Short mmCIF file of C-alpha atoms and ligand atoms in Angstrom, two decimals:
data_model
loop_
_atom_site.label_atom_id
_atom_site.label_comp_id
_atom_site.label_asym_id
_atom_site.label_seq_id
_atom_site.Cartn_x
_atom_site.Cartn_y
_atom_site.Cartn_z
CA MET A 19 0.00 0.00 0.00
CA HIS A 20 1.22 3.50 -0.81
CA LYS A 21 2.16 5.83 2.03
CA LEU A 22 0.36 9.13 1.65
CA SER A 23 0.98 12.67 2.82
CA PHE A 24 -1.30 15.69 2.84
CA ILE A 25 -0.17 19.30 2.92
CA GLY A 26 -2.92 21.51 4.39
CA LEU A 27 -5.68 20.25 6.67
CA GLY A 28 -8.74 22.26 5.76
CA SER A 29 -11.96 20.46 5.03
CA VAL A 30 -10.68 18.70 1.89
CA GLY A 31 -7.26 17.72 3.27
CA LEU A 32 -8.46 16.47 6.63
CA CYS A 33 -11.54 14.59 5.36
CA THR A 34 -9.60 12.90 2.55
CA ALA A 35 -6.66 12.03 4.83
CA VAL A 36 -9.00 10.54 7.43
CA CYS A 37 -10.86 8.49 4.80
CA PHE A 38 -7.62 6.99 3.43
CA ALA A 39 -6.44 6.23 6.98
CA SER A 40 -9.80 4.59 7.74
CA LYS A 41 -9.14 2.14 4.91
CA GLY A 42 -5.75 1.11 6.28
CA TYR A 43 -3.40 3.50 4.46
CA LYS A 44 -0.51 5.02 6.41
CA VAL A 45 -1.14 8.74 6.19
CA ILE A 46 0.97 11.60 7.50
CA ALA A 47 -0.83 14.90 7.33
CA SER A 48 0.78 18.29 7.77
CA GLU A 49 -0.83 21.49 8.98
CA MET A 50 1.32 24.62 9.37
CA ASP A 51 -0.96 26.14 11.98
CA ARG A 52 0.40 24.41 15.09
CA ALA A 53 -2.64 25.15 17.26
CA LYS A 54 -4.88 23.61 14.62
CA ALA A 55 -2.53 20.63 14.23
CA ASN A 56 -2.57 20.04 18.00
CA GLN A 57 -6.33 20.22 18.09
CA ILE A 58 -6.60 17.66 15.27
CA ARG A 59 -4.01 15.44 16.96
CA ARG A 60 -6.24 15.38 20.04
CA GLY A 61 -9.07 14.10 17.85
CA ASN A 62 -10.97 17.40 17.59
CA PRO A 63 -11.65 18.54 14.03
CA PRO A 64 -11.56 22.36 13.77
CA PHE A 65 -14.88 22.32 11.83
CA TYR A 66 -17.97 20.16 11.89
CA GLU A 67 -18.47 17.34 9.38
CA PRO A 68 -20.70 14.34 10.03
CA ARG A 69 -18.60 11.23 10.99
CA LEU A 70 -15.32 13.16 10.87
CA LYS A 71 -14.64 13.11 14.61
CA GLU A 72 -15.40 9.42 14.84
CA LEU A 73 -13.12 8.50 11.92
CA LEU A 74 -10.39 10.87 13.06
CA THR A 75 -10.35 9.37 16.56
CA LYS A 76 -10.16 5.87 15.11
CA ALA A 77 -7.41 6.81 12.66
CA MET A 78 -5.30 8.34 15.43
CA LYS A 79 -5.85 5.31 17.65
CA THR A 80 -4.83 2.79 14.99
CA GLY A 81 -1.77 4.90 14.23
CA ASN A 82 -2.75 5.03 10.54
CA LEU A 83 -2.91 8.82 10.71
CA ARG A 84 -0.13 11.01 12.02
CA ILE A 85 -0.38 14.77 12.27
CA THR A 86 2.64 17.03 11.96
CA SER A 87 3.47 20.65 11.23
CA ASN A 88 6.61 19.61 9.44
CA ASN A 89 5.92 19.41 5.70
CA GLU A 90 9.30 17.88 4.97
CA GLU A 91 8.76 15.04 7.41
CA ALA A 92 5.36 14.32 5.84
CA ILE A 93 6.69 14.32 2.28
CA LEU A 94 9.80 12.27 3.04
CA GLN A 95 7.80 9.59 4.82
CA SER A 96 5.37 9.08 1.95
CA ASP A 97 5.41 8.27 -1.74
CA ILE A 98 2.32 10.22 -2.79
CA THR A 99 1.75 13.81 -1.61
CA PHE A 100 -1.61 15.56 -1.92
CA ILE A 101 -1.49 19.35 -1.89
CA THR A 102 -4.73 20.43 -0.23
CA VAL A 103 -4.13 24.03 0.78
CA GLY A 104 -6.66 26.81 0.14
CA THR A 105 -6.77 29.15 -2.84
CA PRO A 106 -8.74 32.14 -1.50
CA SER A 107 -10.14 34.96 -3.65
CA LYS A 108 -8.16 38.11 -4.29
CA ARG A 109 -9.84 41.50 -4.61
CA ASP A 110 -10.06 41.22 -8.41
CA GLY A 111 -11.79 37.83 -8.19
CA SER A 112 -8.75 35.81 -9.24
CA ILE A 113 -7.36 33.24 -6.82
CA SER A 114 -4.41 33.75 -4.54
CA LEU A 115 -1.74 31.17 -5.27
CA SER A 116 0.46 32.00 -2.30
CA TYR A 117 -0.40 28.87 -0.23
CA VAL A 118 -0.29 26.48 -3.13
CA MET A 119 3.03 27.95 -4.35
CA HIS A 120 4.50 27.70 -0.87
CA ALA A 121 3.34 24.09 -0.56
CA SER A 122 4.89 23.27 -3.96
CA LYS A 123 8.18 24.79 -2.88
CA GLU A 124 8.09 22.72 0.29
CA VAL A 125 7.45 19.60 -1.79
CA GLY A 126 10.36 20.49 -4.08
CA LYS A 127 12.73 21.13 -1.16
CA ALA A 128 11.83 17.78 0.41
CA LEU A 129 12.13 15.91 -2.89
CA LYS A 130 15.67 17.23 -3.22
CA LYS A 131 16.55 15.12 -0.20
CA LYS A 132 14.62 12.09 -1.35
CA ASP A 133 16.27 9.39 -3.41
CA GLY A 134 13.71 6.68 -3.81
CA ARG A 135 13.74 4.15 -6.62
CA THR A 136 10.17 4.99 -7.62
CA PRO A 137 9.43 8.62 -8.38
CA HIS A 138 7.35 10.50 -5.81
CA VAL A 139 3.84 11.44 -6.98
CA VAL A 140 2.65 15.00 -6.34
CA VAL A 141 -1.12 15.48 -6.56
CA VAL A 142 -2.65 18.95 -6.69
CA LYS A 143 -6.12 18.74 -5.13
CA SER A 144 -6.43 22.45 -4.40
CA THR A 145 -8.77 24.26 -6.77
CA VAL A 146 -6.61 26.13 -9.26
CA THR A 147 -7.36 27.74 -12.63
CA PRO A 148 -6.18 25.92 -15.78
CA GLY A 149 -2.47 26.17 -16.40
CA THR A 150 -1.56 26.75 -12.75
CA THR A 151 -0.21 23.25 -12.06
CA GLN A 152 1.84 22.97 -15.24
CA ASP A 153 2.97 26.54 -15.73
CA ILE A 154 3.49 27.68 -12.13
CA LEU A 155 3.64 24.78 -9.68
CA MET A 156 5.62 22.32 -11.77
CA PRO A 157 8.52 24.78 -12.35
CA ILE A 158 8.52 25.64 -8.63
CA ILE A 159 8.86 21.96 -7.70
CA GLU A 160 11.50 21.39 -10.38
CA THR A 161 13.59 24.37 -9.28
CA ALA A 162 13.38 23.59 -5.56
CA SER A 163 14.12 19.89 -6.06
CA GLY A 164 16.57 20.09 -8.93
CA LYS A 165 14.56 17.21 -10.41
CA LYS A 166 12.60 16.79 -13.62
CA CYS A 167 8.84 16.35 -13.74
CA CYS A 168 7.56 13.12 -15.37
CA LYS A 169 11.02 11.61 -14.90
CA ASP A 170 12.19 12.11 -11.31
CA PHE A 171 8.77 12.88 -9.87
CA MET A 172 5.21 12.57 -11.14
CA LEU A 173 2.53 15.22 -11.15
CA CYS A 174 -1.28 15.06 -11.30
CA ALA A 175 -4.23 17.39 -10.93
CA ASN A 176 -7.01 15.68 -9.00
CA PRO A 177 -9.76 18.18 -8.08
CA GLU A 178 -12.31 17.42 -5.38
CA PHE A 179 -16.08 17.82 -5.43
CA LEU A 180 -16.91 17.55 -1.74
CA ARG A 181 -19.90 19.37 -0.33
CA GLU A 182 -19.75 20.80 3.15
CA GLY A 183 -21.74 18.53 5.45
CA ASN A 184 -21.26 15.62 3.06
CA ALA A 185 -17.47 15.48 2.84
CA ILE A 186 -16.89 12.01 4.33
CA LYS A 187 -19.72 10.42 2.39
CA GLY A 188 -18.58 12.29 -0.71
CA THR A 189 -15.00 11.02 -0.34
CA LEU A 190 -16.11 7.43 0.15
CA ASN A 191 -18.80 7.53 -2.58
CA PRO A 192 -18.02 10.20 -5.15
CA ASP A 193 -19.96 10.48 -8.43
CA TYR A 194 -16.66 10.47 -10.27
CA VAL A 195 -12.93 10.99 -9.89
CA VAL A 196 -10.87 13.20 -12.19
CA ILE A 197 -7.21 12.52 -12.86
CA GLY A 198 -5.13 14.85 -14.98
CA GLY A 199 -1.64 13.44 -15.32
CA CYS A 200 1.49 15.11 -16.66
CA ASP A 201 2.08 11.77 -18.38
CA GLN A 202 0.50 8.33 -18.54
CA GLY A 203 2.70 6.97 -15.75
CA SER A 204 1.54 9.64 -13.30
CA ALA A 205 -2.12 9.09 -14.17
CA ASP A 206 -1.71 5.30 -13.91
CA THR A 207 -0.24 5.49 -10.42
CA LEU A 208 -3.05 7.68 -9.11
CA ARG A 209 -5.71 5.59 -10.88
CA ASP A 210 -4.30 2.44 -9.27
CA LEU A 211 -4.40 4.10 -5.87
CA TYR A 212 -8.08 4.95 -6.32
CA ARG A 213 -8.84 1.47 -7.70
CA GLU A 214 -7.37 -0.02 -4.56
CA PHE A 215 -9.05 2.54 -2.28
CA TYR A 216 -12.53 2.08 -3.76
CA SER A 217 -12.14 -1.60 -4.58
CA ASP A 218 -15.67 -2.94 -5.44
CA ASN A 219 -17.16 0.52 -5.09
CA LEU A 220 -15.09 2.08 -7.88
CA PRO A 221 -16.61 5.32 -9.26
CA PRO A 222 -16.07 6.34 -12.90
CA ILE A 223 -12.55 7.69 -13.32
CA ILE A 224 -12.11 10.43 -15.89
CA GLU A 225 -8.55 10.59 -17.14
CA THR A 226 -7.37 13.66 -18.97
CA ASN A 227 -4.57 16.20 -19.13
CA ILE A 228 -3.82 18.59 -16.27
CA PRO A 229 -5.49 21.81 -17.52
CA THR A 230 -8.69 19.97 -18.47
CA ALA A 231 -8.80 18.41 -15.01
CA GLU A 232 -8.37 21.85 -13.46
CA LEU A 233 -11.18 23.29 -15.58
CA ILE A 234 -13.55 20.40 -14.78
CA LYS A 235 -13.69 21.59 -11.18
CA TYR A 236 -14.74 25.11 -12.22
CA ALA A 237 -17.19 23.80 -14.82
CA ASN A 238 -18.83 21.60 -12.22
CA ASN A 239 -19.36 24.38 -9.69
CA ALA A 240 -20.31 26.96 -12.33
CA PHE A 241 -22.91 24.59 -13.75
CA LEU A 242 -24.47 23.91 -10.35
CA ALA A 243 -24.54 27.60 -9.42
CA THR A 244 -26.07 28.43 -12.81
CA LYS A 245 -28.67 25.70 -12.28
CA VAL A 246 -29.72 27.28 -8.98
CA SER A 247 -29.75 30.76 -10.54
CA PHE A 248 -31.87 29.34 -13.36
CA ILE A 249 -34.55 27.95 -11.06
CA ASN A 250 -34.48 31.21 -9.08
CA THR A 251 -35.14 33.04 -12.34
CA ILE A 252 -38.15 30.81 -13.01
CA ALA A 253 -39.20 31.46 -9.40
CA ASN A 254 -39.20 35.20 -10.08
CA ILE A 255 -41.34 34.69 -13.17
CA CYS A 256 -43.75 32.60 -11.09
CA GLU A 257 -44.14 35.39 -8.57
CA LYS A 258 -45.46 37.61 -11.34
CA THR A 259 -47.73 34.92 -12.76
CA PRO A 260 -50.84 34.27 -10.66
CA GLY A 261 -51.44 30.63 -9.80
CA THR A 262 -47.95 29.36 -10.60
CA ASP A 263 -45.56 27.64 -8.22
CA VAL A 264 -41.86 27.05 -8.86
CA LYS A 265 -41.89 23.97 -6.63
CA LYS A 266 -44.24 22.13 -8.99
CA ILE A 267 -42.20 23.29 -11.94
CA ALA A 268 -38.96 22.02 -10.36
CA GLU A 269 -40.67 18.74 -9.50
CA ALA A 270 -41.79 18.36 -13.10
CA ILE A 271 -38.63 19.35 -14.97
CA GLY A 272 -36.55 17.37 -12.48
CA LYS A 273 -38.20 14.22 -13.86
CA ASP A 274 -36.48 14.84 -17.19
CA HIS A 275 -33.34 12.78 -16.73
CA ARG A 276 -31.40 15.31 -18.76
CA ILE A 277 -32.14 17.88 -16.04
CA ASN A 278 -32.46 15.72 -12.86
CA PRO A 279 -34.09 16.89 -9.62
CA TYR A 280 -30.99 18.11 -7.79
CA PHE A 281 -30.04 21.74 -7.27
CA LEU A 282 -33.50 22.89 -8.30
CA ASP A 283 -34.53 24.30 -4.91
CA ALA A 284 -35.44 27.94 -5.50
CA GLY A 285 -34.55 30.31 -2.71
CA LEU A 286 -32.60 33.40 -1.76
CA GLY A 287 -29.56 32.22 -3.72
CA TRP A 288 -26.28 30.44 -3.26
CA GLY A 289 -23.40 31.27 -0.95
CA GLY A 290 -20.58 29.48 0.83
CA SER A 291 -16.86 29.34 0.37
CA CYS A 292 -16.94 27.65 -3.03
CA PHE A 293 -19.53 28.77 -5.60
CA PRO A 294 -18.86 32.51 -5.19
CA LYS A 295 -15.07 32.05 -5.12
CA ASP A 296 -15.01 29.68 -8.08
CA LEU A 297 -17.40 31.67 -10.25
CA LYS A 298 -15.43 34.85 -9.60
CA ALA A 299 -12.20 33.03 -10.46
CA LEU A 300 -13.64 31.52 -13.64
CA ILE A 301 -15.00 34.88 -14.80
CA SER A 302 -11.70 36.61 -14.07
CA PHE A 303 -9.70 33.81 -15.73
CA SER A 304 -11.86 33.89 -18.89
CA LYS A 305 -11.69 37.67 -19.12
CA ARG A 306 -7.93 37.57 -18.93
CA LEU A 307 -8.06 35.29 -21.96
CA GLY A 308 -10.17 37.88 -23.79
CA TYR A 309 -13.52 36.12 -23.42
CA THR A 310 -16.38 37.37 -21.24
CA PRO A 311 -18.46 34.42 -20.02
CA GLU A 312 -21.83 36.21 -20.17
CA LEU A 313 -23.83 33.21 -18.96
CA ILE A 314 -21.78 32.79 -15.81
CA GLN A 315 -21.86 36.54 -15.17
CA ALA A 316 -25.63 36.42 -15.52
CA ALA A 317 -25.82 33.55 -12.99
CA TRP A 318 -23.77 35.71 -10.63
CA LYS A 319 -25.99 38.76 -11.11
CA ALA A 320 -29.17 36.72 -10.74
CA ASN A 321 -27.79 35.48 -7.43
CA ALA A 322 -26.96 38.96 -6.18
CA ASP A 323 -30.46 40.20 -7.15
CA GLN A 324 -32.24 37.39 -5.34
CA VAL A 325 -31.57 38.90 -1.92
CA LYS A 326 -32.63 42.35 -3.13
CA PHE A 327 -35.94 40.83 -4.27
CA ALA A 328 -36.50 39.50 -0.75
CA VAL A 329 -36.10 43.04 0.60
CA GLN A 330 -38.53 44.30 -2.06
CA LYS A 331 -41.05 41.73 -0.85
CA ALA A 332 -40.67 43.01 2.71
CA ARG A 333 -41.07 46.60 1.53
CA LYS A 334 -44.16 45.73 -0.48
CA GLU A 335 -45.78 44.23 2.60
CA LEU A 336 -44.63 46.75 5.20
CA GLY A 337 -43.93 49.98 3.34
CA PRO A 338 -40.66 51.73 4.27
CA LEU A 339 -38.61 49.45 6.50
CA LYS A 340 -37.26 52.17 8.77
CA GLY A 341 -38.05 51.26 12.36
CA LYS A 342 -39.76 47.97 11.41
CA ASN A 343 -38.86 44.83 13.35
CA VAL A 344 -37.60 42.17 10.98
CA SER A 345 -36.69 38.70 12.19
CA VAL A 346 -34.13 36.79 10.17
CA LEU A 347 -34.40 33.04 10.62
CA GLY A 348 -31.23 31.31 9.47
CA LEU A 349 -27.75 32.76 9.06
CA ALA A 350 -25.61 29.83 7.83
CA PHE A 351 -25.07 29.62 4.05
CA LYS A 352 -26.89 26.29 4.15
CA PRO A 353 -28.27 24.06 6.94
CA ASP A 354 -26.11 21.91 9.23
CA THR A 355 -23.12 24.22 9.22
CA ASP A 356 -21.99 27.30 11.13
CA ASP A 357 -20.33 28.62 7.98
CA ILE A 358 -21.51 32.09 6.97
CA ARG A 359 -18.98 32.77 4.25
CA GLU A 360 -20.82 34.61 1.45
CA ALA A 361 -24.07 33.60 3.15
CA ARG A 362 -27.17 35.28 1.77
CA SER A 363 -28.07 36.23 5.35
CA THR A 364 -25.20 38.68 5.62
CA GLU A 365 -26.11 40.38 2.32
CA LEU A 366 -29.74 40.56 3.39
CA ILE A 367 -28.92 41.99 6.81
CA LYS A 368 -26.65 44.64 5.28
CA ILE A 369 -29.47 45.89 3.03
CA LEU A 370 -32.07 45.77 5.80
CA LEU A 371 -29.77 47.75 8.10
CA LYS A 372 -29.24 50.34 5.38
CA GLU A 373 -33.00 50.74 5.14
CA GLY A 374 -33.23 51.31 8.89
CA ALA A 375 -34.92 48.04 9.94
CA ALA A 376 -34.39 46.70 13.45
CA ILE A 377 -33.13 43.14 13.05
CA THR A 378 -33.35 40.15 15.33
CA ALA A 379 -31.60 37.05 14.02
CA TYR A 380 -31.50 33.42 15.02
CA ASP A 381 -29.54 30.44 13.78
CA PRO A 382 -28.99 27.09 15.53
CA MET A 383 -25.24 27.17 14.82
CA ALA A 384 -24.06 30.30 13.04
CA THR A 385 -24.85 33.06 15.55
CA PRO A 386 -21.29 33.37 16.97
CA ASN A 387 -19.83 33.82 13.48
CA THR A 388 -22.49 36.38 12.58
CA ARG A 389 -21.92 38.28 15.80
CA ARG A 390 -18.32 38.79 14.72
CA ILE A 391 -19.54 40.67 11.65
CA PHE A 392 -22.54 42.66 12.84
CA LYS A 393 -21.60 42.96 16.51
CA ARG A 394 -24.26 45.07 18.26
CA LYS A 395 -25.88 46.36 15.09
CA ILE A 396 -28.48 43.59 15.29
CA HIS A 397 -30.09 41.53 18.07
CA TYR A 398 -29.44 37.83 18.48
CA ALA A 399 -32.19 35.53 19.71
CA SER A 400 -31.54 32.21 21.37
CA SER A 401 -34.51 30.45 19.78
CA ALA A 402 -36.73 30.79 16.73
CA ILE A 403 -39.72 31.73 18.90
CA GLU A 404 -37.74 34.44 20.71
CA CYS A 405 -36.65 35.75 17.32
CA LEU A 406 -40.28 36.11 16.22
CA LYS A 407 -41.41 38.12 19.25
CA ASN A 408 -42.93 41.47 18.20
CA ALA A 409 -41.66 41.13 14.64
CA ASP A 410 -43.43 42.93 11.82
CA CYS A 411 -42.05 40.48 9.32
CA ALA A 412 -40.06 37.23 9.41
CA ILE A 413 -37.76 36.03 6.64
CA ILE A 414 -36.65 32.40 6.32
CA VAL A 415 -33.10 32.52 4.99
CA THR A 416 -31.74 29.02 5.75
CA GLU A 417 -33.83 25.86 5.57
CA TRP A 418 -32.94 24.37 8.98
CA GLU A 419 -35.01 21.33 10.02
CA GLU A 420 -35.85 23.18 13.23
CA PHE A 421 -37.69 25.90 11.28
CA LYS A 422 -39.63 23.36 9.26
CA LYS A 423 -41.28 22.23 12.49
CA LEU A 424 -42.80 25.65 13.19
CA GLY A 425 -46.53 25.91 12.58
CA PRO A 426 -48.53 29.00 11.51
CA GLU A 427 -49.52 29.60 15.15
CA ASP A 428 -45.88 30.05 16.16
CA PHE A 429 -45.84 33.04 13.85
CA THR A 430 -49.31 34.44 14.60
CA ARG A 431 -48.92 34.15 18.39
CA ASN A 432 -45.52 35.75 18.62
CA MET A 433 -45.25 38.33 15.86
CA ARG A 434 -46.71 41.82 16.01
CA LYS A 435 -47.81 41.48 12.39
CA PRO A 436 -47.74 37.93 11.07
CA ILE A 437 -46.07 38.49 7.71
CA LEU A 438 -43.84 35.61 6.69
CA ILE A 439 -41.45 35.66 3.74
CA ASP A 440 -40.47 32.08 3.07
CA GLY A 441 -37.13 32.48 1.31
CA ARG A 442 -36.52 28.73 1.12
CA ARG A 443 -39.98 27.31 0.48
CA ILE A 444 -40.09 25.20 3.61
CA TYR A 445 -43.78 25.56 4.48
CA ASP A 446 -47.01 24.23 3.08
CA SER A 447 -48.38 27.29 1.28
CA GLY A 448 -52.02 26.13 1.49
CA LYS A 449 -51.87 25.71 5.26
CA PHE A 450 -49.87 28.86 5.99
CA SER A 451 -51.73 31.25 3.67
CA LYS A 452 -54.98 30.51 5.53
CA LYS A 453 -53.51 31.67 8.85
CA LEU A 454 -51.16 34.52 8.01
CA ARG A 455 -49.77 36.65 5.24
CA TYR A 456 -47.52 34.13 3.52
CA VAL A 457 -45.22 35.36 0.77
CA ALA A 458 -42.84 32.81 -0.73
CA VAL A 459 -40.09 32.67 -3.32
CA GLY A 460 -41.51 31.36 -6.58
CA LEU A 461 -45.15 31.40 -5.54
CA GLY A 462 -47.53 33.49 -7.61
CA GLU A 463 -50.57 35.11 -6.00
CA PRO A 464 -53.59 32.75 -6.02
CA ALA A 465 -55.16 32.54 -9.48
CA THR A 466 -58.78 33.52 -9.93
CA LEU A 467 -59.43 30.32 -11.86
CA ILE A 468 -60.27 27.26 -9.79
CA SER A 469 -57.66 24.63 -10.47
CA PRO A 470 -56.39 21.45 -8.83
CA SER A 471 -53.75 22.20 -6.18
C1 UGA B 28 -20.11 23.11 -3.48
C2 UGA B 28 -20.31 21.96 -4.49
O1 UGA B 28 -21.63 21.42 -4.35
C3 UGA B 28 -19.28 20.84 -4.27
O2 UGA B 28 -19.43 19.84 -5.27
C4 UGA B 28 -17.87 21.45 -4.37
O3 UGA B 28 -16.86 20.49 -4.16
C5 UGA B 28 -17.74 22.52 -3.31
O4 UGA B 28 -18.74 23.54 -3.56
C6 UGA B 28 -16.34 23.08 -3.42
O5 UGA B 28 -16.03 23.69 -4.45
O6 UGA B 28 -15.51 22.81 -2.53
P1 UGA B 28 -20.83 23.55 -0.93
O7 UGA B 28 -20.26 24.92 -1.08
O8 UGA B 28 -20.50 22.77 0.29
O9 UGA B 28 -20.39 22.61 -2.18
O10 UGA B 28 -22.41 23.75 -0.94
P2 UGA B 28 -23.66 23.25 -1.79
O11 UGA B 28 -24.35 22.20 -1.05
O12 UGA B 28 -23.28 22.99 -3.19
O13 UGA B 28 -24.56 24.56 -1.75
C7 UGA B 28 -24.08 25.80 -2.28
C8 UGA B 28 -25.14 26.87 -2.16
O14 UGA B 28 -26.20 26.65 -3.10
C9 UGA B 28 -25.80 26.97 -0.79
O15 UGA B 28 -25.90 28.33 -0.43
C10 UGA B 28 -27.18 26.38 -0.99
O16 UGA B 28 -28.15 26.91 -0.14
C11 UGA B 28 -27.45 26.76 -2.44
N1 UGA B 28 -28.42 25.88 -3.11
C12 UGA B 28 -28.08 24.60 -3.40
C13 UGA B 28 -29.66 26.36 -3.45
O17 UGA B 28 -30.01 27.53 -3.21
N2 UGA B 28 -30.56 25.51 -4.08
C14 UGA B 28 -30.24 24.23 -4.37
O18 UGA B 28 -31.10 23.52 -4.96
C15 UGA B 28 -28.98 23.75 -4.01
#
């Protein structure tokens, strides 16, 4: 079995390292941030992922996983190194390569000291725009190591498609694996590793060259984000068309296997640490090549507008928002996480504050992170019911299970004016509209014609 090392223990690095260790591989994983490394070593992941703590604890106990802050040690004690550091956005939308360049230099420096019979395999898992691995990282490794790529060491691009909250399951059961090799030998070695890792559960493996592999990652995320922006666009048309409901439309078109039912939930738009960063990077990358990707720009704009439309809905119901009590239910960019990076909630709150609304917010997990941004500019409730007290309007921003359990009476009893804007379509419109003013994304006003529900 190959010995593996990981450089960078964010969500992708740690989850993948732990999954390999859980299947018996000897893994040595390096994290520069010593406090974070210590925390992981003690079996405490620095972020929440279902099953991660359990698998991490087991992997540490069996000794299959070792954590270090010494990149060289990790690289020298392995024969395949995965680079899994972050590539955050820069101001102009392009990605910052500083971490991935540093990691490549570290790999090169370590490889200089390594004289194995079989060439070391370097795998770039970090999300990077096409050309980065071959044109920037490969020369860095070659210079630092004094060795030649495809001869003395191998190089692959192997992007990941993990969703937050689904990272372990996604690593163990991916839809597909992409391998871009600098040559056939590099690709073969990585393919054999995955064949062994997945054994009877082998997903389709797409083999290609490095830049195509890099672009697949962006295409995947851009497609999904565009799909959500598309259904949100249909939702907006529904709102202007009496009697129509985007949920039925999504249910219907999702039956067409060419479309499929996933990522067709209309709402206040997409956020998180990936879609926004990757779309910005893809747009900036294309523009630098002299091509403006209008479709992806439109998906971006549609997403930015979606939050503004929610504010318009509130204004339509309440008139000017100055002095009105608005409760915001849900702050995380999606349920089951405390992550508020690029969350729609923060955009919404910023606009509401500008309009002078008094905001009370509640989220089962993401309140501490939100407090760091808005501090005392808004109020924080410790339950959904407390959040609704005396509100003139409530907006559902994240579709937490906890909110789905609320009934119309929870709103009518606690709010000053029971106006509910369901930004994630979590309630039964028939039931709720009878008891309170229920305005929902993608739901047209009732039609005058009598029709089956
Ligand atoms: C996304 C991709 O789904 C992963 O495949 C990819 O690996 C990851 O980015 C990444 O690049 O690392 P993630 O950011 O965890 O994963 O979140 P998603 O579950 O994809 O949701 C993204 C956003 O779209 C959320 O704000 C969610 O609320 C929104 N969304 C999603 C909708 O509004 N409607 C939908 O039907 C689906």
